[in-house]
PDB file of N, CA and C in Angstrom:
ATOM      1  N   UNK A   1      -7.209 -11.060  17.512  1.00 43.00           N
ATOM      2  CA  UNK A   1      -6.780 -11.575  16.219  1.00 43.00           C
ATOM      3  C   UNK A   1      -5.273 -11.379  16.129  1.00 43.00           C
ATOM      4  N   UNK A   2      -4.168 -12.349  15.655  1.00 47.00           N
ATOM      5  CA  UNK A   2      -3.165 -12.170  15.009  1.00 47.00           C
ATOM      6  C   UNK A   2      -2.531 -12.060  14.045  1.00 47.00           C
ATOM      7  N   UNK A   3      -1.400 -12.149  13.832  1.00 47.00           N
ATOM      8  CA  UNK A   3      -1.072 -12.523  12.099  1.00 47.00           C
ATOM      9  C   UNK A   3      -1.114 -13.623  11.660  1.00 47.00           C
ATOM     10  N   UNK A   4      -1.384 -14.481  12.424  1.00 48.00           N
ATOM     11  CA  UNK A   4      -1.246 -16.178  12.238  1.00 48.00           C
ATOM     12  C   UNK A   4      -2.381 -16.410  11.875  1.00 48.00           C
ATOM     13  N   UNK A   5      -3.592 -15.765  12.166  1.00 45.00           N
ATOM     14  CA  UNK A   5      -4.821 -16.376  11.302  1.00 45.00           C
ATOM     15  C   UNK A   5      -5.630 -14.914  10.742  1.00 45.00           C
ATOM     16  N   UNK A   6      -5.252 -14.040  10.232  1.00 44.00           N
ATOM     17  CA  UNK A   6      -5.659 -13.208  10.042  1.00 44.00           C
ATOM     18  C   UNK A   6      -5.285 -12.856   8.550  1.00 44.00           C
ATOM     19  N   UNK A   7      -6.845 -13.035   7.640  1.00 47.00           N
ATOM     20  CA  UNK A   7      -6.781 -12.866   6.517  1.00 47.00           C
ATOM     21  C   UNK A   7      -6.902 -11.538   5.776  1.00 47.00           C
ATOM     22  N   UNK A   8      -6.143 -11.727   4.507  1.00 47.00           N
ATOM     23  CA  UNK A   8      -6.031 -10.443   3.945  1.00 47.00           C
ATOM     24  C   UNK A   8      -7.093  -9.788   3.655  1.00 47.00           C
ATOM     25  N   UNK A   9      -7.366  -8.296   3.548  1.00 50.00           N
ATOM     26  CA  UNK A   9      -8.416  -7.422   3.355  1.00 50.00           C
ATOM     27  C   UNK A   9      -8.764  -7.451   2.195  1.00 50.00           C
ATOM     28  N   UNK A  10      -9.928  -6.637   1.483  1.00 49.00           N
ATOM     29  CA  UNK A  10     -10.744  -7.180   0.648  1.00 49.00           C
ATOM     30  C   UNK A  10      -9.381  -6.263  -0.655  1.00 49.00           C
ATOM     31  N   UNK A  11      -9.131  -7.375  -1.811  1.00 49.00           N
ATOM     32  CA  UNK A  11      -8.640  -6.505  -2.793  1.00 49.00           C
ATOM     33  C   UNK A  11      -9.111  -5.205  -3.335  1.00 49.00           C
ATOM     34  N   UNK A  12     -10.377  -4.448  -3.277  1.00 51.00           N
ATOM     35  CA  UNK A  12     -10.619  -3.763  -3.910  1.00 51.00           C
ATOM     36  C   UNK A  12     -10.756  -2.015  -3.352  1.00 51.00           C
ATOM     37  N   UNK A  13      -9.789  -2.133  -2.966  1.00 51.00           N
ATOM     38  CA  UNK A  13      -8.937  -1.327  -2.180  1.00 51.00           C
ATOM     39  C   UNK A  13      -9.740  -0.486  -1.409  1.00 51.00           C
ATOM     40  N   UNK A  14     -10.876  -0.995  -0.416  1.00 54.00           N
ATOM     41  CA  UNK A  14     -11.342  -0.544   0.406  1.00 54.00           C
ATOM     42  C   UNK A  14     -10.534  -0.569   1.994  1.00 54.00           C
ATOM     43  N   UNK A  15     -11.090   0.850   2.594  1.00 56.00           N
ATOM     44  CA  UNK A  15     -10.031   1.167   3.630  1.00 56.00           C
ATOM     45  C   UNK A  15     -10.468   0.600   4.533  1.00 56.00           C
ATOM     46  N   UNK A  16      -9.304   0.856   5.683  1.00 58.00           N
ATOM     47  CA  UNK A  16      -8.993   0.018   6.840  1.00 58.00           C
ATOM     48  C   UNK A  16      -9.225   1.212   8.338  1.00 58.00           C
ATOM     49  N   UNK A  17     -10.474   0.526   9.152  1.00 62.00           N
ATOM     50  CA  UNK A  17     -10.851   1.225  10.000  1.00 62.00           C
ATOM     51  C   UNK A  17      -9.541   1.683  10.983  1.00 62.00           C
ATOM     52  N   UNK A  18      -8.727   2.890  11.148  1.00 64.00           N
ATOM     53  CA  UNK A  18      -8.159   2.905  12.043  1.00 64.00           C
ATOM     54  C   UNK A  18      -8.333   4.258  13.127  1.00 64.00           C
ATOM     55  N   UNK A  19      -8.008   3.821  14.822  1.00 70.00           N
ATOM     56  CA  UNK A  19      -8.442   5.077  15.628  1.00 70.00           C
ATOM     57  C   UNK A  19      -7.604   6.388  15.084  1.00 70.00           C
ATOM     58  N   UNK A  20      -7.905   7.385  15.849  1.00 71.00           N
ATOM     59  CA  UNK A  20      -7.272   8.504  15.374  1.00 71.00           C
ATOM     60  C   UNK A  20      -6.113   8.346  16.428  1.00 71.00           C
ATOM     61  N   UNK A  21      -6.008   7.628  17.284  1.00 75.00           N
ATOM     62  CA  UNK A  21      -4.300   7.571  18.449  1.00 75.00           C
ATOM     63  C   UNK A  21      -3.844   6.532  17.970  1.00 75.00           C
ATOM     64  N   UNK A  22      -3.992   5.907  16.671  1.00 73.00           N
ATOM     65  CA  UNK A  22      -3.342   5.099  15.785  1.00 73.00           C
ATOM     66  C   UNK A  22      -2.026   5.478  14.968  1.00 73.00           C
ATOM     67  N   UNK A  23      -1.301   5.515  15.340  1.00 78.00           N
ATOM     68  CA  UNK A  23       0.305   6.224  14.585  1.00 78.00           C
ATOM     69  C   UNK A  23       1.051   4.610  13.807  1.00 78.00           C
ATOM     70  N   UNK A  24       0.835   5.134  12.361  1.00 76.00           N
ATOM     71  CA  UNK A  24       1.799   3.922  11.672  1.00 76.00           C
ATOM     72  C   UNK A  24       3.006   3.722  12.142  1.00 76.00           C
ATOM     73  N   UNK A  25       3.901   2.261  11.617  1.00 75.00           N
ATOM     74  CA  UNK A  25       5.008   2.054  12.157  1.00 75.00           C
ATOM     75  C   UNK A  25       5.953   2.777  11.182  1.00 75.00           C
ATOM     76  N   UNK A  26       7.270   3.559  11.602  1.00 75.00           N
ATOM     77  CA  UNK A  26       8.236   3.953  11.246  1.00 75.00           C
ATOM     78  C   UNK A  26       9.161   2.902  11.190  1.00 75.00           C
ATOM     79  N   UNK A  27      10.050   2.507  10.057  1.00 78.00           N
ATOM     80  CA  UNK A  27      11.246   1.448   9.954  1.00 78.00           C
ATOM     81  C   UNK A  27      12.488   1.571  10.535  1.00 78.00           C
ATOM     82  N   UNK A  28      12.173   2.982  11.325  1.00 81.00           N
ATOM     83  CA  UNK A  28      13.527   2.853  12.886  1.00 81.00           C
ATOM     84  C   UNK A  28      12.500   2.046  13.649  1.00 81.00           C
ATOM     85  N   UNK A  29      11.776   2.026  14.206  1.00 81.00           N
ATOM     86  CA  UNK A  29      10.580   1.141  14.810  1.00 81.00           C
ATOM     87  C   UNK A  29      10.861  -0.142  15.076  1.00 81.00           C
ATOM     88  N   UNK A  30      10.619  -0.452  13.416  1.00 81.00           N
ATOM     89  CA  UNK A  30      10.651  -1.883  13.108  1.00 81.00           C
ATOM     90  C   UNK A  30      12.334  -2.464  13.916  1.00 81.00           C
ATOM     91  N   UNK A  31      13.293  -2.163  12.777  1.00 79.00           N
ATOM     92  CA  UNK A  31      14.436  -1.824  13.597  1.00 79.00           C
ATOM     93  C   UNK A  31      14.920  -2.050  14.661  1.00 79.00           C
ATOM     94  N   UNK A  32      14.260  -1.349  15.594  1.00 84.00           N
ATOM     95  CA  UNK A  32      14.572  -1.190  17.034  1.00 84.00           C
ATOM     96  C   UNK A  32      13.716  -1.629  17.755  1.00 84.00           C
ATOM     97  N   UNK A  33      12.832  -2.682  17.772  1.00 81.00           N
ATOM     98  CA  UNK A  33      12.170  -3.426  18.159  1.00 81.00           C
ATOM     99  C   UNK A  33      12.625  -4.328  19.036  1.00 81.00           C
ATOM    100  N   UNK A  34      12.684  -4.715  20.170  1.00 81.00           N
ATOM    101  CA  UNK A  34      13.353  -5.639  21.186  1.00 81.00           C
ATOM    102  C   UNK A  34      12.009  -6.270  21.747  1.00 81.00           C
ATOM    103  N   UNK A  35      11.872  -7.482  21.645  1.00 79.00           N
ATOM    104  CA  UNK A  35      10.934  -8.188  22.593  1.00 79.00           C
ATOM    105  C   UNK A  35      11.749  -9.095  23.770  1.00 79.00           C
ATOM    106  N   UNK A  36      10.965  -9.005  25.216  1.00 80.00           N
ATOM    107  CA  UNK A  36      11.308  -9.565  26.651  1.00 80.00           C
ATOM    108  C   UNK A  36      11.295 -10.683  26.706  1.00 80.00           C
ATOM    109  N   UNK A  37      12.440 -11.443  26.706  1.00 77.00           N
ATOM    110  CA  UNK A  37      12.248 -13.018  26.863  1.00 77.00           C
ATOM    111  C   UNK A  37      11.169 -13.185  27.690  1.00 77.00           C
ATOM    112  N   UNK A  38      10.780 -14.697  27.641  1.00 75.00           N
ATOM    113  CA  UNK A  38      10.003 -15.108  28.672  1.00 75.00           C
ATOM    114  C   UNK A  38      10.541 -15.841  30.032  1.00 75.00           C
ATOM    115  N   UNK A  39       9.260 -15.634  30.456  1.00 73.00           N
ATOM    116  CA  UNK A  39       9.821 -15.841  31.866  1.00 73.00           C
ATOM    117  C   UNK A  39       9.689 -17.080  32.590  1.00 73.00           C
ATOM    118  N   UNK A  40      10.143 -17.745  33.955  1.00 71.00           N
ATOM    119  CA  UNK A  40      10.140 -18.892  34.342  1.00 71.00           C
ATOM    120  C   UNK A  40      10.983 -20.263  33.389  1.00 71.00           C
ATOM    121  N   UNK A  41      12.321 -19.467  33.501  1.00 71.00           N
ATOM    122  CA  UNK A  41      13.295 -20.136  32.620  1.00 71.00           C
ATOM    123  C   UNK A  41      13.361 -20.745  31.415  1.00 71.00           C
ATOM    124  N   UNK A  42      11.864 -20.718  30.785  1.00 70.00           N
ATOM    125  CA  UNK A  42      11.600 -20.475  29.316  1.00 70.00           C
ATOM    126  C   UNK A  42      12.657 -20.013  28.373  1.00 70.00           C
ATOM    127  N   UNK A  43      12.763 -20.349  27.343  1.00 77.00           N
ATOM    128  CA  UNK A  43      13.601 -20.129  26.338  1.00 77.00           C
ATOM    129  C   UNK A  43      12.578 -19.370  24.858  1.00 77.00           C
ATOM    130  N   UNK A  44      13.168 -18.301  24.461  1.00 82.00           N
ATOM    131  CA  UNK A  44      12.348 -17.869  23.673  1.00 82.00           C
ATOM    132  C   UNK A  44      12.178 -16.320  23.935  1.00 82.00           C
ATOM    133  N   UNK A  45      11.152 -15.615  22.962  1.00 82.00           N
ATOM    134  CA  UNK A  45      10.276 -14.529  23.106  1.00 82.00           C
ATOM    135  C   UNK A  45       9.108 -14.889  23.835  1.00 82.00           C
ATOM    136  N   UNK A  46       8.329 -14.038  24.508  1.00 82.00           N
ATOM    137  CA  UNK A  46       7.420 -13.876  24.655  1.00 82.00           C
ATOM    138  C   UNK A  46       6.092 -13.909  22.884  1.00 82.00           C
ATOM    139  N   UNK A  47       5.289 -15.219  22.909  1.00 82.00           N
ATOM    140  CA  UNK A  47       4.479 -15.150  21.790  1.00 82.00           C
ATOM    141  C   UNK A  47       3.923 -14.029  21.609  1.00 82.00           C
ATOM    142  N   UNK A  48       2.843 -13.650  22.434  1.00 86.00           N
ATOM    143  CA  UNK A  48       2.423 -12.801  22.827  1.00 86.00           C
ATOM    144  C   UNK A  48       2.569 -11.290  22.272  1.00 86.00           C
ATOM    145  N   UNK A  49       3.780 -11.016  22.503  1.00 87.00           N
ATOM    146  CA  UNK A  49       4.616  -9.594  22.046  1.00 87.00           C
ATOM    147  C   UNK A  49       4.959  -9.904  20.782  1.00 87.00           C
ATOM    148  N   UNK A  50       5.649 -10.559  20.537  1.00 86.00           N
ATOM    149  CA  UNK A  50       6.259 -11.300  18.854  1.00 86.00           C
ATOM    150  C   UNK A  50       4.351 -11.013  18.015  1.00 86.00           C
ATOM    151  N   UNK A  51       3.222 -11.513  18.360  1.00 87.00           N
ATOM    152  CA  UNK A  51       2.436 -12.117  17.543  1.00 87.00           C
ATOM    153  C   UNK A  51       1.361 -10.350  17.739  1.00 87.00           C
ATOM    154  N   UNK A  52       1.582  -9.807  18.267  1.00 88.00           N
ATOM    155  CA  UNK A  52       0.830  -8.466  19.056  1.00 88.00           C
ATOM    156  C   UNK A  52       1.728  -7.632  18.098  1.00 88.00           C
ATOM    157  N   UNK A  53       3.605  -7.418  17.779  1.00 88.00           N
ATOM    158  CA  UNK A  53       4.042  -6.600  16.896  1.00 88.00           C
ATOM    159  C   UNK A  53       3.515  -6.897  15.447  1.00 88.00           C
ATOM    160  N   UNK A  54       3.438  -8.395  15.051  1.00 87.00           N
ATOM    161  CA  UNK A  54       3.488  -8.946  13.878  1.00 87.00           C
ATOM    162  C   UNK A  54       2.129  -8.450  13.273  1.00 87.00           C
ATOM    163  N   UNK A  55       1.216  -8.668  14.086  1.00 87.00           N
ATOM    164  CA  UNK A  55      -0.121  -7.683  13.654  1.00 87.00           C
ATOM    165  C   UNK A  55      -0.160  -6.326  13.013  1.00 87.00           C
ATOM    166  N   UNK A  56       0.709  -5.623  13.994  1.00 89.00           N
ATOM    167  CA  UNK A  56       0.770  -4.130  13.972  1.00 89.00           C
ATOM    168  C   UNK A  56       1.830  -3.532  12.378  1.00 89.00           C
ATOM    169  N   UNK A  57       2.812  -4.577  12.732  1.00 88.00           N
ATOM    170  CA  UNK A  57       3.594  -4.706  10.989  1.00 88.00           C
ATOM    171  C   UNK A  57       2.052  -4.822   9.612  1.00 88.00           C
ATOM    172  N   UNK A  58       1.618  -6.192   9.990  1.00 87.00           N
ATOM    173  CA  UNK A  58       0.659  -6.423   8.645  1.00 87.00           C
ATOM    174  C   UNK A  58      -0.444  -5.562   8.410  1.00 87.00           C
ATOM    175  N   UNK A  59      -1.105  -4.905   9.452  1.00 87.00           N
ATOM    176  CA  UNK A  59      -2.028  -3.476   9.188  1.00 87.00           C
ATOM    177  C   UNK A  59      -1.478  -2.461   8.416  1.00 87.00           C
ATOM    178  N   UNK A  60       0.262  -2.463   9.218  1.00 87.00           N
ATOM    179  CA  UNK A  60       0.921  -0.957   7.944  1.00 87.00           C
ATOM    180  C   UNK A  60       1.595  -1.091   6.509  1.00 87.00           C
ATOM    181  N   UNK A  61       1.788  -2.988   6.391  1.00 87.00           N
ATOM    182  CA  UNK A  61       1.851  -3.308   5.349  1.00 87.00           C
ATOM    183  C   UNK A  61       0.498  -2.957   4.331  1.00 87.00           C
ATOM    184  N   UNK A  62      -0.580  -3.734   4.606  1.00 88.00           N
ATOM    185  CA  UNK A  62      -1.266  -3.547   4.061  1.00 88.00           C
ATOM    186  C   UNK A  62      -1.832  -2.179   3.821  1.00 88.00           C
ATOM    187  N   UNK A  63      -1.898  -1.250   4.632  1.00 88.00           N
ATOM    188  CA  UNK A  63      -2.033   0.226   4.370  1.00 88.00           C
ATOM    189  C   UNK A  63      -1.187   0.493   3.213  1.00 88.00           C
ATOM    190  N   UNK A  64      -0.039   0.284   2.935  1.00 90.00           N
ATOM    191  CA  UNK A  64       0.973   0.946   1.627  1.00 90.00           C
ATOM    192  C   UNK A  64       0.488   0.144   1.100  1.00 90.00           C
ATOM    193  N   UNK A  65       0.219  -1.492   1.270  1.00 88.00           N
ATOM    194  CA  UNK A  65      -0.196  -1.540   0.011  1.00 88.00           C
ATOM    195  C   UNK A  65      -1.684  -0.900  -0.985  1.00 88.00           C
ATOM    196  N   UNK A  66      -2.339  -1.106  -0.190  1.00 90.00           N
ATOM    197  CA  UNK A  66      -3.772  -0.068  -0.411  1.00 90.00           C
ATOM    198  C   UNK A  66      -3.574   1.262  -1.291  1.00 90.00           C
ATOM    199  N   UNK A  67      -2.326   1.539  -0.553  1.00 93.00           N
ATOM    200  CA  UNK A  67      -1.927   3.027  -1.496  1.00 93.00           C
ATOM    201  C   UNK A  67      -1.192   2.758  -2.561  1.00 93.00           C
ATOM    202  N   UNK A  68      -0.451   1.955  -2.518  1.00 92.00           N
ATOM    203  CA  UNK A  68       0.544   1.810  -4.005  1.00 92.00           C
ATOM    204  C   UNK A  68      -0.638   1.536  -5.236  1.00 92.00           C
ATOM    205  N   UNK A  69      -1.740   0.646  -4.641  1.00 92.00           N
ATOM    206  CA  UNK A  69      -2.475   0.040  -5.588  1.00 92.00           C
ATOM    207  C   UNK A  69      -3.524   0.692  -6.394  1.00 92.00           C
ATOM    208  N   UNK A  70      -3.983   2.046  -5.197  1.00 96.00           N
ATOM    209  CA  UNK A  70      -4.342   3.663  -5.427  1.00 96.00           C
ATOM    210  C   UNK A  70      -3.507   3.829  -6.705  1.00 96.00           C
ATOM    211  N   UNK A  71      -2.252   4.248  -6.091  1.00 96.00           N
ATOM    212  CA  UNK A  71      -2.000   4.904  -6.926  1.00 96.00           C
ATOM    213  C   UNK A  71      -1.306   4.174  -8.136  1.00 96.00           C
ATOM    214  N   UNK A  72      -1.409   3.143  -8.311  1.00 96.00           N
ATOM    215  CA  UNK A  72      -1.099   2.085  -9.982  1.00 96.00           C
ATOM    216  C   UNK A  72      -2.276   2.482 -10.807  1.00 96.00           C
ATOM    217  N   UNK A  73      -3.679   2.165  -9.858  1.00 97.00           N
ATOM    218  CA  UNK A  73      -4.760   2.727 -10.777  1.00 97.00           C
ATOM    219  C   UNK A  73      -5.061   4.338 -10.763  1.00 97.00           C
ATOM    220  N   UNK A  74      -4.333   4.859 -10.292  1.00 97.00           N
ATOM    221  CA  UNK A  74      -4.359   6.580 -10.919  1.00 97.00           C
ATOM    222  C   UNK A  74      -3.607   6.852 -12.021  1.00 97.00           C
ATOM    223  N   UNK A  75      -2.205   6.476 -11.547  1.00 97.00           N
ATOM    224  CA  UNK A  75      -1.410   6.399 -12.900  1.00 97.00           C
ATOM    225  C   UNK A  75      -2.206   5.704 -14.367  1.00 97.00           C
ATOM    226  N   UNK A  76      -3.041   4.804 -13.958  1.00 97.00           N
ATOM    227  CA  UNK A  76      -3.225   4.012 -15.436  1.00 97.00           C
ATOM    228  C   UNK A  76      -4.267   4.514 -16.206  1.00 97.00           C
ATOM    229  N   UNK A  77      -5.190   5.396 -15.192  1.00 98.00           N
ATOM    230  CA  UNK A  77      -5.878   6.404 -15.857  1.00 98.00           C
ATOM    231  C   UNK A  77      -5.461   8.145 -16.131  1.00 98.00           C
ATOM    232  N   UNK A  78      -4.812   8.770 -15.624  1.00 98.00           N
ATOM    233  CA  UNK A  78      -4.033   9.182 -16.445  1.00 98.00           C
ATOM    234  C   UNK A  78      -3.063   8.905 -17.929  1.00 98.00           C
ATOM    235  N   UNK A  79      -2.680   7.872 -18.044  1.00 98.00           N
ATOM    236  CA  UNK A  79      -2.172   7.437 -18.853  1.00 98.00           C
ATOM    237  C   UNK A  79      -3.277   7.054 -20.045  1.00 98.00           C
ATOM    238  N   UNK A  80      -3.820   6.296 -19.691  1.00 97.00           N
ATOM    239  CA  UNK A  80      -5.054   6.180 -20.751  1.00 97.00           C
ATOM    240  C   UNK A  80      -5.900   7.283 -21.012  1.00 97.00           C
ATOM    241  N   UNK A  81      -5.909   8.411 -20.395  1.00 98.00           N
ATOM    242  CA  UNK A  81      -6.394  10.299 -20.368  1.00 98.00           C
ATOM    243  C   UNK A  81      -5.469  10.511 -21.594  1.00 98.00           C
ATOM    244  N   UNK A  82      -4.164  10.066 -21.146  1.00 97.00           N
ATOM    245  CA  UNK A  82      -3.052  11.054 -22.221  1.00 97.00           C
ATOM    246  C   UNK A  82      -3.092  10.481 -23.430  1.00 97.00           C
ATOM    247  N   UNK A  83      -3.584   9.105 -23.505  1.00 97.00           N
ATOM    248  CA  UNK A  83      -3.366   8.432 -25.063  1.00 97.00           C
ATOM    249  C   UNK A  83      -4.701   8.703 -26.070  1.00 97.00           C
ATOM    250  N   UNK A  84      -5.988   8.790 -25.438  1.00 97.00           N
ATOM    251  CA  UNK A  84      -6.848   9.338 -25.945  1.00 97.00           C
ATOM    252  C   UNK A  84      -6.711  10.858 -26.199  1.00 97.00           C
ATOM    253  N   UNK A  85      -6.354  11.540 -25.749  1.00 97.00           N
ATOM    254  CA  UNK A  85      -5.782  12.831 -26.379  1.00 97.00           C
ATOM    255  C   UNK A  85      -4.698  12.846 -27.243  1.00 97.00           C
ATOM    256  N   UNK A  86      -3.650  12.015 -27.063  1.00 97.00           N
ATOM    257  CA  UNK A  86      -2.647  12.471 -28.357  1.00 97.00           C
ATOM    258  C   UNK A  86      -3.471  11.454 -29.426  1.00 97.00           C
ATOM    259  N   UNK A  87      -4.337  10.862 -29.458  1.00 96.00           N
ATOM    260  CA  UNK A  87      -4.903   9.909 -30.103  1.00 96.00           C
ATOM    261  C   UNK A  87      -6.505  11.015 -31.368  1.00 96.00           C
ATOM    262  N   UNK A  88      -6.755  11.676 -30.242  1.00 96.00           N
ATOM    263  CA  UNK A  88      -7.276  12.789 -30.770  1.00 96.00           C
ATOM    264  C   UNK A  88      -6.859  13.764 -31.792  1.00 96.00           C
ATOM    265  N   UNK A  89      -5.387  14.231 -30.931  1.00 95.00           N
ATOM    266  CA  UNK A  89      -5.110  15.371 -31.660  1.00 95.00           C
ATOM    267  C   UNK A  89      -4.016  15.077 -32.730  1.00 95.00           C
ATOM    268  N   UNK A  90      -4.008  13.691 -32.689  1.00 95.00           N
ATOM    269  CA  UNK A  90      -3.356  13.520 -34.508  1.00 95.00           C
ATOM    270  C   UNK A  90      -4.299  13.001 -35.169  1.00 95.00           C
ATOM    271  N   UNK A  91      -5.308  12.766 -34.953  1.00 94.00           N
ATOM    272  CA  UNK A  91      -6.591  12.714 -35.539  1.00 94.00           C
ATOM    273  C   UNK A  91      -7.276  14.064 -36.262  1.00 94.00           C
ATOM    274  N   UNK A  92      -6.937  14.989 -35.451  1.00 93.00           N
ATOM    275  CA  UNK A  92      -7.321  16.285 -35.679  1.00 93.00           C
ATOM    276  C   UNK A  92      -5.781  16.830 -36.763  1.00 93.00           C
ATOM    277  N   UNK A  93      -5.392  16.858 -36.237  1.00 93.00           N
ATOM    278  CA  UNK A  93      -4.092  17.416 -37.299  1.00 93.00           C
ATOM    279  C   UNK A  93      -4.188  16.589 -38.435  1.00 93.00           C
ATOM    280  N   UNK A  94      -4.137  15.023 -38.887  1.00 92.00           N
ATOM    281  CA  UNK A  94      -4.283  14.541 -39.997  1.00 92.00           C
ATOM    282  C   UNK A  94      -5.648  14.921 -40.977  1.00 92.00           C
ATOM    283  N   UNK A  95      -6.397  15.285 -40.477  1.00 90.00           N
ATOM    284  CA  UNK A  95      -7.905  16.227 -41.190  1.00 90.00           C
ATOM    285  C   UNK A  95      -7.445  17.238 -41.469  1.00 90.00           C
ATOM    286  N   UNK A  96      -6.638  17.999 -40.578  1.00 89.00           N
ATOM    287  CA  UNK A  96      -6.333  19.351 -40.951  1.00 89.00           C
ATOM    288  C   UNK A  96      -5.221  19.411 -42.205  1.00 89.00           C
ATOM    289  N   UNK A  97      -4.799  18.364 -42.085  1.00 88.00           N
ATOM    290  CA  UNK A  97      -3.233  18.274 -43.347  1.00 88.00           C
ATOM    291  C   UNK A  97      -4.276  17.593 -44.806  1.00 88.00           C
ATOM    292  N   UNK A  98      -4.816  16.823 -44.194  1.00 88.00           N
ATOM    293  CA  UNK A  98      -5.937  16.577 -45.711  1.00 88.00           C
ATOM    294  C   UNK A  98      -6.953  17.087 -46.477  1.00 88.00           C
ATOM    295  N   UNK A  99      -7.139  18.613 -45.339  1.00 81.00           N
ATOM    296  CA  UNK A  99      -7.900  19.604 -46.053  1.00 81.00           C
ATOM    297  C   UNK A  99      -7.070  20.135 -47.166  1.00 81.00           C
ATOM    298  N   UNK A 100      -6.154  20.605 -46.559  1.00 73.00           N
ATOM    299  CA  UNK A 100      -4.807  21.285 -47.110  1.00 73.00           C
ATOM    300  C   UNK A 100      -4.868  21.217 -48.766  1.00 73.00           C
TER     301      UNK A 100
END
């Protein structure tokens, strides 16, 4: 499979099988990436290498994204944790000021 026909993973932020001698890409990596022309006076990259990195990019893309999207929906429940509590406790303090 490549990046050229290889569709995105399921939105609902289920994970992505990877081996354990699987090491994400670092953006010195990316960076410093050189692909071998081709050969037999060809002009170009090698597809091959170009379409074999481009893979290996969209797996670690999609990994952060998996996590950012983690963590948008952690944040938003926390946040909705904190508003039902201050939502509470001026609820509770306005009873307490109308006992008064």
């Amino acid at each position: 499979m490549n990046a050229r026909n290889q569709r995105p993973g399921p939105s609902s932020g289920g994970a992505t099988y990877r081996s354990a001698t699987y090491t994400s890409l670092l953006p010195w990596q990316v960076r410093e990436r050189r692909f071998a022309p081709t050969g037999l006076g060809r002009r170009g990259l090698n597809p091959d290498d170009v379409y074999a990195f481009l893979d290996r990019v969209a797996v670690d893309m999609a990994a952060v994204y998996a996590a950012l999207a983690e963590s948008r929906r952690e944040t938003a429940r926390i946040k909705d944790g904190l508003r039902r509590w201050q939502t509470e406790q001026a609820r509770v303090r306005n009873e307490r000021d109308q006992v008064r």
